[in-house]
GROMACS .gro file of N, CA and C in nm:
model
  414
    1MET      N    1   0.572 -13.752  14.188
    1MET     CA    2   0.528 -13.738  14.052
    1MET      C    3   0.536 -13.591  14.013
    2SER      N    4   0.593 -13.562  13.900
    2SER     CA    5   0.606 -13.424  13.857
    2SER      C    6   0.473 -13.372  13.802
    3ASP      N    7   0.465 -13.239  13.791
    3ASP     CA    8   0.342 -13.177  13.742
    3ASP      C    9   0.311 -13.220  13.599
    4GLU      N   10   0.411 -13.255  13.522
    4GLU     CA   11   0.391 -13.291  13.383
    4GLU      C   12   0.316 -13.423  13.369
    5LYS      N   13   0.330 -13.515  13.463
    5LYS     CA   14   0.275 -13.650  13.449
    5LYS      C   15   0.144 -13.669  13.525
    6LYS      N   16   0.094 -13.568  13.595
    6LYS     CA   17  -0.032 -13.581  13.668
    6LYS      C   18  -0.148 -13.581  13.568
    7PRO      N   19  -0.247 -13.668  13.591
    7PRO     CA   20  -0.364 -13.667  13.502
    7PRO      C   21  -0.442 -13.537  13.520
    8GLN      N   22  -0.497 -13.488  13.411
    8GLN     CA   23  -0.572 -13.364  13.416
    8GLN      C   24  -0.720 -13.395  13.441
    9ALA      N   25  -0.783 -13.309  13.519
    9ALA     CA   26  -0.925 -13.327  13.551
    9ALA      C   27  -1.010 -13.288  13.431
   10VAL      N   28  -1.120 -13.357  13.415
   10VAL     CA   29  -1.214 -13.325  13.309
   10VAL      C   30  -1.311 -13.222  13.363
   11ASN      N   31  -1.334 -13.116  13.288
   11ASN     CA   32  -1.418 -13.006  13.334
   11ASN      C   33  -1.567 -13.033  13.320
   12ALA      N   34  -1.607 -13.113  13.223
   12ALA     CA   35  -1.750 -13.135  13.199
   12ALA      C   36  -1.772 -13.277  13.148
   13THR      N   37  -1.891 -13.326  13.174
   13THR     CA   38  -1.930 -13.458  13.124
   13THR      C   39  -2.025 -13.438  13.008
   14MET      N   40  -1.998 -13.504  12.899
   14MET     CA   41  -2.083 -13.496  12.781
   14MET      C   42  -2.164 -13.624  12.771
   15VAL      N   43  -2.289 -13.612  12.738
   15VAL     CA   44  -2.377 -13.726  12.721
   15VAL      C   45  -2.391 -13.754  12.573
   16ASP      N   46  -2.369 -13.879  12.535
   16ASP     CA   47  -2.385 -13.919  12.397
   16ASP      C   48  -2.518 -13.992  12.385
   17PRO      N   49  -2.623 -13.927  12.329
   17PRO     CA   50  -2.755 -13.990  12.322
   17PRO      C   51  -2.756 -14.119  12.240
   18SER      N   52  -2.661 -14.135  12.151
   18SER     CA   53  -2.659 -14.257  12.068
   18SER      C   54  -2.622 -14.380  12.150
   19LEU      N   55  -2.565 -14.361  12.270
   19LEU     CA   56  -2.528 -14.473  12.355
   19LEU      C   57  -2.639 -14.514  12.452
   20ALA      N   58  -2.741 -14.430  12.467
   20ALA     CA   59  -2.852 -14.461  12.558
   20ALA      C   60  -2.940 -14.569  12.497
   21PRO      N   61  -2.987 -14.662  12.579
   21PRO     CA   62  -3.074 -14.766  12.525
   21PRO      C   63  -3.208 -14.706  12.481
   22ARG      N   64  -3.257 -14.750  12.369
   22ARG     CA   65  -3.385 -14.702  12.319
   22ARG      C   66  -3.496 -14.792  12.372
   23ARG      N   67  -3.612 -14.729  12.402
   23ARG     CA   68  -3.727 -14.808  12.446
   23ARG      C   69  -3.793 -14.869  12.324
   24LEU      N   70  -3.817 -14.997  12.330
   24LEU     CA   71  -3.880 -15.071  12.222
   24LEU      C   72  -4.022 -15.020  12.202
   25LYS      N   73  -4.059 -14.991  12.081
   25LYS     CA   74  -4.193 -14.942  12.052
   25LYS      C   75  -4.276 -15.041  11.971
   26GLU      N   76  -4.228 -15.159  11.957
   26GLU     CA   77  -4.308 -15.266  11.899
   26GLU      C   78  -4.257 -15.396  11.958
   27GLY      N   79  -4.342 -15.493  11.963
   27GLY     CA   80  -4.301 -15.616  12.029
   27GLY      C   81  -4.360 -15.738  11.962
   28LEU      N   82  -4.371 -15.842  12.038
   28LEU     CA   83  -4.416 -15.970  11.986
   28LEU      C   84  -4.561 -15.998  12.024
   29VAL      N   85  -4.641 -15.894  12.036
   29VAL     CA   86  -4.782 -15.911  12.069
   29VAL      C   87  -4.855 -15.956  11.943
   30PRO      N   88  -4.933 -16.065  11.952
   30PRO     CA   89  -5.006 -16.113  11.834
   30PRO      C   90  -5.097 -16.005  11.777
   31GLY      N   91  -5.114 -16.005  11.646
   31GLY     CA   92  -5.194 -15.904  11.578
   31GLY      C   93  -5.340 -15.904  11.618
   32ASP      N   94  -5.391 -16.016  11.668
   32ASP     CA   95  -5.533 -16.022  11.706
   32ASP      C   96  -5.553 -15.998  11.856
   33THR      N   97  -5.451 -15.943  11.924
   33THR     CA   98  -5.462 -15.911  12.066
   33THR      C   99  -5.468 -15.760  12.083
   34GLY      N  100  -5.572 -15.716  12.152
   34GLY     CA  101  -5.587 -15.574  12.183
   34GLY      C  102  -5.549 -15.551  12.329
   35ILE      N  103  -5.457 -15.459  12.355
   35ILE     CA  104  -5.415 -15.428  12.492
   35ILE      C  105  -5.440 -15.280  12.515
   36TYR      N  106  -5.516 -15.251  12.622
   36TYR     CA  107  -5.559 -15.115  12.648
   36TYR      C  108  -5.536 -15.080  12.795
   37LEU      N  109  -5.512 -14.954  12.820
   37LEU     CA  110  -5.494 -14.902  12.956
   37LEU      C  111  -5.589 -14.783  12.969
   38GLN      N  112  -5.688 -14.795  13.058
   38GLN     CA  113  -5.787 -14.689  13.073
   38GLN      C  114  -5.771 -14.621  13.208
   39VAL      N  115  -5.766 -14.488  13.205
   39VAL     CA  116  -5.764 -14.409  13.328
   39VAL      C  117  -5.904 -14.416  13.386
   40GLU      N  118  -5.916 -14.471  13.508
   40GLU     CA  119  -6.048 -14.488  13.570
   40GLU      C  120  -6.080 -14.382  13.673
   41GLY      N  121  -5.982 -14.334  13.744
   41GLY     CA  122  -6.013 -14.236  13.847
   41GLY      C  123  -5.888 -14.175  13.905
   42GLY      N  124  -5.911 -14.081  13.993
   42GLY     CA  125  -5.800 -14.013  14.058
   42GLY      C  126  -5.808 -13.865  14.034
   43SER      N  127  -5.693 -13.803  14.027
   43SER     CA  128  -5.689 -13.657  14.014
   43SER      C  129  -5.700 -13.610  13.869
   44VAL      N  130  -5.710 -13.703  13.775
   44VAL     CA  131  -5.723 -13.663  13.635
   44VAL      C  132  -5.867 -13.622  13.606
   45ASP      N  133  -5.883 -13.525  13.515
   45ASP     CA  134  -6.014 -13.469  13.486
   45ASP      C  135  -6.100 -13.561  13.400
   46ARG      N  136  -6.037 -13.635  13.312
   46ARG     CA  137  -6.116 -13.713  13.217
   46ARG      C  138  -6.063 -13.855  13.206
   47LYS      N  139  -6.153 -13.945  13.171
   47LYS     CA  140  -6.112 -14.083  13.147
   47LYS      C  141  -6.052 -14.089  13.007
   48GLN      N  142  -5.938 -14.151  12.998
   48GLN     CA  143  -5.871 -14.164  12.870
   48GLN      C  144  -5.826 -14.308  12.855
   49THR      N  145  -5.828 -14.358  12.732
   49THR     CA  146  -5.783 -14.494  12.705
   49THR      C  147  -5.662 -14.488  12.613
   50TYR      N  148  -5.559 -14.561  12.651
   50TYR     CA  149  -5.437 -14.572  12.570
   50TYR      C  150  -5.432 -14.710  12.507
   51THR      N  151  -5.404 -14.715  12.378
   51THR     CA  152  -5.391 -14.842  12.308
   51THR      C  153  -5.244 -14.882  12.309
   52LEU      N  154  -5.217 -15.000  12.364
   52LEU     CA  155  -5.080 -15.050  12.375
   52LEU      C  156  -5.059 -15.173  12.286
   53SER      N  157  -5.150 -15.197  12.194
   53SER     CA  158  -5.153 -15.321  12.116
   53SER      C  159  -5.030 -15.344  12.030
   54ASP      N  160  -4.955 -15.239  11.998
   54ASP     CA  161  -4.835 -15.257  11.916
   54ASP      C  162  -4.725 -15.329  11.992
   55GLY      N  163  -4.735 -15.333  12.124
   55GLY     CA  164  -4.630 -15.394  12.205
   55GLY      C  165  -4.519 -15.294  12.231
   56GLY      N  166  -4.413 -15.341  12.292
   56GLY     CA  167  -4.302 -15.254  12.324
   56GLY      C  168  -4.305 -15.212  12.469
   57VAL      N  169  -4.239 -15.100  12.499
   57VAL     CA  170  -4.226 -15.051  12.635
   57VAL      C  171  -4.285 -14.910  12.642
   58TYR      N  172  -4.370 -14.886  12.741
   58TYR     CA  173  -4.439 -14.759  12.758
   58TYR      C  174  -4.405 -14.700  12.894
   59LEU      N  175  -4.359 -14.577  12.895
   59LEU     CA  176  -4.325 -14.506  13.017
   59LEU      C  177  -4.448 -14.436  13.072
   60ILE      N  178  -4.474 -14.452  13.203
   60ILE     CA  179  -4.583 -14.383  13.271
   60ILE      C  180  -4.520 -14.281  13.364
   61GLY      N  181  -4.565 -14.157  13.355
   61GLY     CA  182  -4.510 -14.053  13.439
   61GLY      C  183  -4.577 -13.920  13.412
   62ARG      N  184  -4.510 -13.812  13.451
   62ARG     CA  185  -4.563 -13.680  13.424
   62ARG      C  186  -4.534 -13.643  13.278
   63GLU      N  187  -4.541 -13.516  13.245
   63GLU     CA  188  -4.526 -13.472  13.106
   63GLU      C  189  -4.403 -13.533  13.041
   64GLY      N  190  -4.417 -13.564  12.912
   64GLY     CA  191  -4.308 -13.624  12.837
   64GLY      C  192  -4.310 -13.776  12.836
   65ALA      N  193  -4.396 -13.837  12.915
   65ALA     CA  194  -4.405 -13.984  12.919
   65ALA      C  195  -4.498 -14.031  12.807
   66ASP      N  196  -4.489 -14.160  12.775
   66ASP     CA  197  -4.579 -14.218  12.675
   66ASP      C  198  -4.724 -14.215  12.726
   67ILE      N  199  -4.738 -14.236  12.856
   67ILE     CA  200  -4.868 -14.228  12.923
   67ILE      C  201  -4.855 -14.120  13.030
   68PRO      N  202  -4.885 -13.994  12.994
   68PRO     CA  203  -4.866 -13.885  13.089
   68PRO      C  204  -4.983 -13.876  13.187
   69LEU      N  205  -4.952 -13.861  13.315
   69LEU     CA  206  -5.055 -13.846  13.418
   69LEU      C  207  -5.034 -13.713  13.490
   70ASP      N  208  -5.137 -13.632  13.492
   70ASP     CA  209  -5.132 -13.503  13.560
   70ASP      C  210  -5.173 -13.525  13.705
   71ASP      N  211  -5.079 -13.575  13.783
   71ASP     CA  212  -5.104 -13.615  13.922
   71ASP      C  213  -4.979 -13.574  14.001
   72LYS      N  214  -4.997 -13.496  14.106
   72LYS     CA  215  -4.883 -13.446  14.185
   72LYS      C  216  -4.803 -13.558  14.251
   73LYS      N  217  -4.864 -13.674  14.272
   73LYS     CA  218  -4.795 -13.785  14.337
   73LYS      C  219  -4.723 -13.877  14.239
   74VAL      N  220  -4.726 -13.845  14.112
   74VAL     CA  221  -4.662 -13.926  14.008
   74VAL      C  222  -4.524 -13.868  13.979
   75SER      N  223  -4.423 -13.955  13.979
   75SER     CA  224  -4.287 -13.913  13.946
   75SER      C  225  -4.276 -13.887  13.796
   76ARG      N  226  -4.171 -13.816  13.757
   76ARG     CA  227  -4.148 -13.787  13.615
   76ARG      C  228  -4.137 -13.917  13.535
   77LYS      N  229  -4.060 -14.010  13.587
   77LYS     CA  230  -4.049 -14.145  13.529
   77LYS      C  231  -4.090 -14.242  13.639
   78HIS      N  232  -4.218 -14.272  13.646
   78HIS     CA  233  -4.275 -14.344  13.760
   78HIS      C  234  -4.271 -14.496  13.742
   79ALA      N  235  -4.322 -14.542  13.629
   79ALA     CA  236  -4.332 -14.686  13.604
   79ALA      C  237  -4.327 -14.710  13.454
   80GLU      N  238  -4.316 -14.837  13.417
   80GLU     CA  239  -4.323 -14.869  13.275
   80GLU      C  240  -4.397 -15.001  13.257
   81ILE      N  241  -4.461 -15.012  13.142
   81ILE     CA  242  -4.527 -15.135  13.103
   81ILE      C  243  -4.451 -15.188  12.982
   82GLY      N  244  -4.406 -15.312  12.992
   82GLY     CA  245  -4.336 -15.377  12.882
   82GLY      C  246  -4.421 -15.491  12.829
   83LEU      N  247  -4.447 -15.489  12.698
   83LEU     CA  248  -4.526 -15.592  12.632
   83LEU      C  249  -4.432 -15.667  12.537
   84TYR      N  250  -4.387 -15.783  12.582
   84TYR     CA  251  -4.278 -15.853  12.513
   84TYR      C  252  -4.323 -15.973  12.431
   85GLY      N  253  -4.444 -16.018  12.446
   85GLY     CA  254  -4.493 -16.133  12.371
   85GLY      C  255  -4.621 -16.185  12.433
   86PRO      N  256  -4.680 -16.289  12.376
   86PRO     CA  257  -4.806 -16.343  12.430
   86PRO      C  258  -4.793 -16.379  12.578
   87GLY      N  259  -4.871 -16.314  12.661
   87GLY     CA  260  -4.869 -16.340  12.805
   87GLY      C  261  -4.751 -16.281  12.879
   88ALA      N  262  -4.660 -16.215  12.809
   88ALA     CA  263  -4.541 -16.157  12.873
   88ALA      C  264  -4.561 -16.006  12.883
   89TYR      N  265  -4.657 -15.966  12.968
   89TYR     CA  266  -4.690 -15.826  12.988
   89TYR      C  267  -4.649 -15.790  13.130
   90VAL      N  268  -4.556 -15.694  13.144
   90VAL     CA  269  -4.490 -15.669  13.271
   90VAL      C  270  -4.504 -15.523  13.313
   91LEU      N  271  -4.533 -15.501  13.441
   91LEU     CA  272  -4.535 -15.369  13.502
   91LEU      C  273  -4.413 -15.358  13.591
   92ARG      N  274  -4.337 -15.248  13.575
   92ARG     CA  275  -4.219 -15.224  13.659
   92ARG      C  276  -4.229 -15.086  13.723
   93ASP      N  277  -4.199 -15.080  13.852
   93ASP     CA  278  -4.186 -14.952  13.918
   93ASP      C  279  -4.043 -14.904  13.895
   94LEU      N  280  -4.026 -14.777  13.861
   94LEU     CA  281  -3.893 -14.723  13.829
   94LEU      C  282  -3.837 -14.646  13.948
   95ALA      N  283  -3.839 -14.710  14.065
   95ALA     CA  284  -3.787 -14.649  14.189
   95ALA      C  285  -3.856 -14.516  14.216
   96SER      N  286  -3.988 -14.513  14.196
   96SER     CA  287  -4.065 -14.391  14.216
   96SER      C  288  -4.074 -14.358  14.364
   97THR      N  289  -4.101 -14.232  14.393
   97THR     CA  290  -4.110 -14.185  14.531
   97THR      C  291  -4.229 -14.248  14.603
   98ASN      N  292  -4.346 -14.250  14.539
   98ASN     CA  293  -4.468 -14.296  14.604
   98ASN      C  294  -4.506 -14.441  14.571
   99GLY      N  295  -4.429 -14.507  14.487
   99GLY     CA  296  -4.454 -14.647  14.457
   99GLY      C  297  -4.567 -14.669  14.358
  100THR      N  298  -4.581 -14.795  14.319
  100THR     CA  299  -4.682 -14.840  14.224
  100THR      C  300  -4.753 -14.959  14.284
  101LEU      N  301  -4.885 -14.962  14.275
  101LEU     CA  302  -4.964 -15.074  14.327
  101LEU      C  303  -5.029 -15.148  14.212
  102LEU      N  304  -5.034 -15.280  14.223
  102LEU     CA  305  -5.105 -15.365  14.128
  102LEU      C  306  -5.206 -15.445  14.208
  103ASN      N  307  -5.334 -15.420  14.184
  103ASN     CA  308  -5.443 -15.485  14.258
  103ASN      C  309  -5.425 -15.470  14.409
  104GLY      N  310  -5.381 -15.351  14.452
  104GLY     CA  311  -5.367 -15.320  14.593
  104GLY      C  312  -5.236 -15.363  14.657
  105ARG      N  313  -5.149 -15.430  14.582
  105ARG     CA  314  -5.019 -15.473  14.635
  105ARG      C  315  -4.908 -15.392  14.571
  106ARG      N  316  -4.812 -15.354  14.654
  106ARG     CA  317  -4.699 -15.274  14.605
  106ARG      C  318  -4.611 -15.358  14.512
  107VAL      N  319  -4.574 -15.298  14.399
  107VAL     CA  320  -4.483 -15.362  14.304
  107VAL      C  321  -4.342 -15.327  14.347
  108SER      N  322  -4.267 -15.426  14.393
  108SER     CA  323  -4.132 -15.397  14.441
  108SER      C  324  -4.032 -15.389  14.325
  109GLU      N  325  -4.043 -15.477  14.231
  109GLU     CA  326  -3.953 -15.474  14.116
  109GLU      C  327  -4.033 -15.482  13.987
  110LYS      N  328  -4.095 -15.598  13.962
  110LYS     CA  329  -4.180 -15.612  13.845
  110LYS      C  330  -4.290 -15.712  13.876
  111ALA      N  331  -4.399 -15.700  13.800
  111ALA     CA  332  -4.515 -15.787  13.819
  111ALA      C  333  -4.578 -15.814  13.683
  112THR      N  334  -4.635 -15.931  13.667
  112THR     CA  335  -4.700 -15.970  13.543
  112THR      C  336  -4.841 -15.912  13.540
  113LEU      N  337  -4.877 -15.853  13.426
  113LEU     CA  338  -5.010 -15.795  13.409
  113LEU      C  339  -5.104 -15.896  13.345
  114LYS      N  340  -5.230 -15.895  13.392
  114LYS     CA  341  -5.334 -15.979  13.335
  114LYS      C  342  -5.456 -15.893  13.306
  115HIS      N  343  -5.551 -15.951  13.234
  115HIS     CA  344  -5.675 -15.881  13.200
  115HIS      C  345  -5.746 -15.836  13.327
  116TRP      N  346  -5.787 -15.712  13.327
  116TRP     CA  347  -5.867 -15.646  13.429
  116TRP      C  348  -5.789 -15.614  13.556
  117ASP      N  349  -5.656 -15.617  13.550
  117ASP     CA  350  -5.575 -15.573  13.663
  117ASP      C  351  -5.595 -15.423  13.684
  118LEU      N  352  -5.580 -15.380  13.809
  118LEU     CA  353  -5.592 -15.239  13.843
  118LEU      C  354  -5.456 -15.189  13.891
  119VAL      N  355  -5.403 -15.089  13.821
  119VAL     CA  356  -5.274 -15.028  13.854
  119VAL      C  357  -5.302 -14.895  13.922
  120GLN      N  358  -5.239 -14.872  14.037
  120GLN     CA  359  -5.256 -14.746  14.111
  120GLN      C  360  -5.121 -14.674  14.111
  121ILE      N  361  -5.120 -14.554  14.052
  121ILE     CA  362  -5.001 -14.472  14.047
  121ILE      C  363  -5.039 -14.335  14.101
  122GLY      N  364  -4.983 -14.298  14.215
  122GLY     CA  365  -5.026 -14.175  14.281
  122GLY      C  366  -5.172 -14.189  14.318
  123ASP      N  367  -5.252 -14.089  14.283
  123ASP     CA  368  -5.396 -14.094  14.307
  123ASP      C  369  -5.473 -14.144  14.185
  124THR      N  370  -5.403 -14.190  14.083
  124THR     CA  371  -5.464 -14.229  13.957
  124THR      C  372  -5.475 -14.381  13.946
  125SER      N  373  -5.595 -14.427  13.906
  125SER     CA  374  -5.620 -14.570  13.884
  125SER      C  375  -5.625 -14.597  13.735
  126LEU      N  376  -5.557 -14.703  13.693
  126LEU     CA  377  -5.552 -14.742  13.553
  126LEU      C  378  -5.597 -14.888  13.541
  127ARG      N  379  -5.691 -14.915  13.451
  127ARG     CA  380  -5.743 -15.051  13.432
  127ARG      C  381  -5.681 -15.112  13.306
  128VAL      N  382  -5.630 -15.233  13.318
  128VAL     CA  383  -5.568 -15.305  13.206
  128VAL      C  384  -5.672 -15.394  13.141
  129SER      N  385  -5.685 -15.385  13.009
  129SER     CA  386  -5.772 -15.474  12.933
  129SER      C  387  -5.689 -15.545  12.829
  130ILE      N  388  -5.695 -15.677  12.830
  130ILE     CA  389  -5.625 -15.758  12.730
  130ILE      C  390  -5.731 -15.843  12.661
  131VAL      N  391  -5.752 -15.816  12.532
  131VAL     CA  392  -5.857 -15.884  12.457
  131VAL      C  393  -5.791 -15.969  12.350
  132ASP      N  394  -5.794 -16.100  12.369
  132ASP     CA  395  -5.738 -16.192  12.270
  132ASP      C  396  -5.842 -16.220  12.163
  133GLY      N  397  -5.797 -16.235  12.040
  133GLY     CA  398  -5.887 -16.266  11.929
  133GLY      C  399  -5.971 -16.149  11.884
  134SER      N  400  -5.922 -16.026  11.907
  134SER     CA  401  -5.998 -15.908  11.867
  134SER      C  402  -5.975 -15.877  11.719
  135ILE      N  403  -6.064 -15.801  11.664
  135ILE     CA  404  -6.052 -15.758  11.524
  135ILE      C  405  -6.010 -15.612  11.528
  136PRO      N  406  -5.889 -15.581  11.474
  136PRO     CA  407  -5.843 -15.442  11.477
  136PRO      C  408  -5.931 -15.351  11.394
  137LEU      N  409  -5.958 -15.231  11.444
  137LEU     CA  410  -6.035 -15.132  11.370
  137LEU      C  411  -5.941 -15.045  11.290
  138SER      N  412  -5.978 -15.014  11.169
  138SER     CA  413  -5.891 -14.931  11.084
  138SER      C  414  -5.911 -14.786  11.112
   0.00000   0.00000   0.00000
């Protein structure tokens, strides 16, 4: 093959953000269902409650995540909670270094979340509350 017909190497890879899948920020959660995630313990200084009632997908990790945890054992993109419809609430580990536990059991791929489940990420404990038939506060 002559030098003229050899394919040329590409010097750099460009990322097109418009091609990346977007995380859903609303879902099919009924309007009268309240879904909350409360930080219960671990290396965090204060208890904080996150409202997930809008549904969608929430990233748990260090800074920049939807649910940021200041914990040295938490990966940047550690896990995600997907709220896809009534009773379709899913916890997924995102191939984190230290893993994710649900009620003391390691989540290998994904697990269904229920009311009062305990999620352990690093040294941080998170309690899931799912309240059906709640009245939203304005």
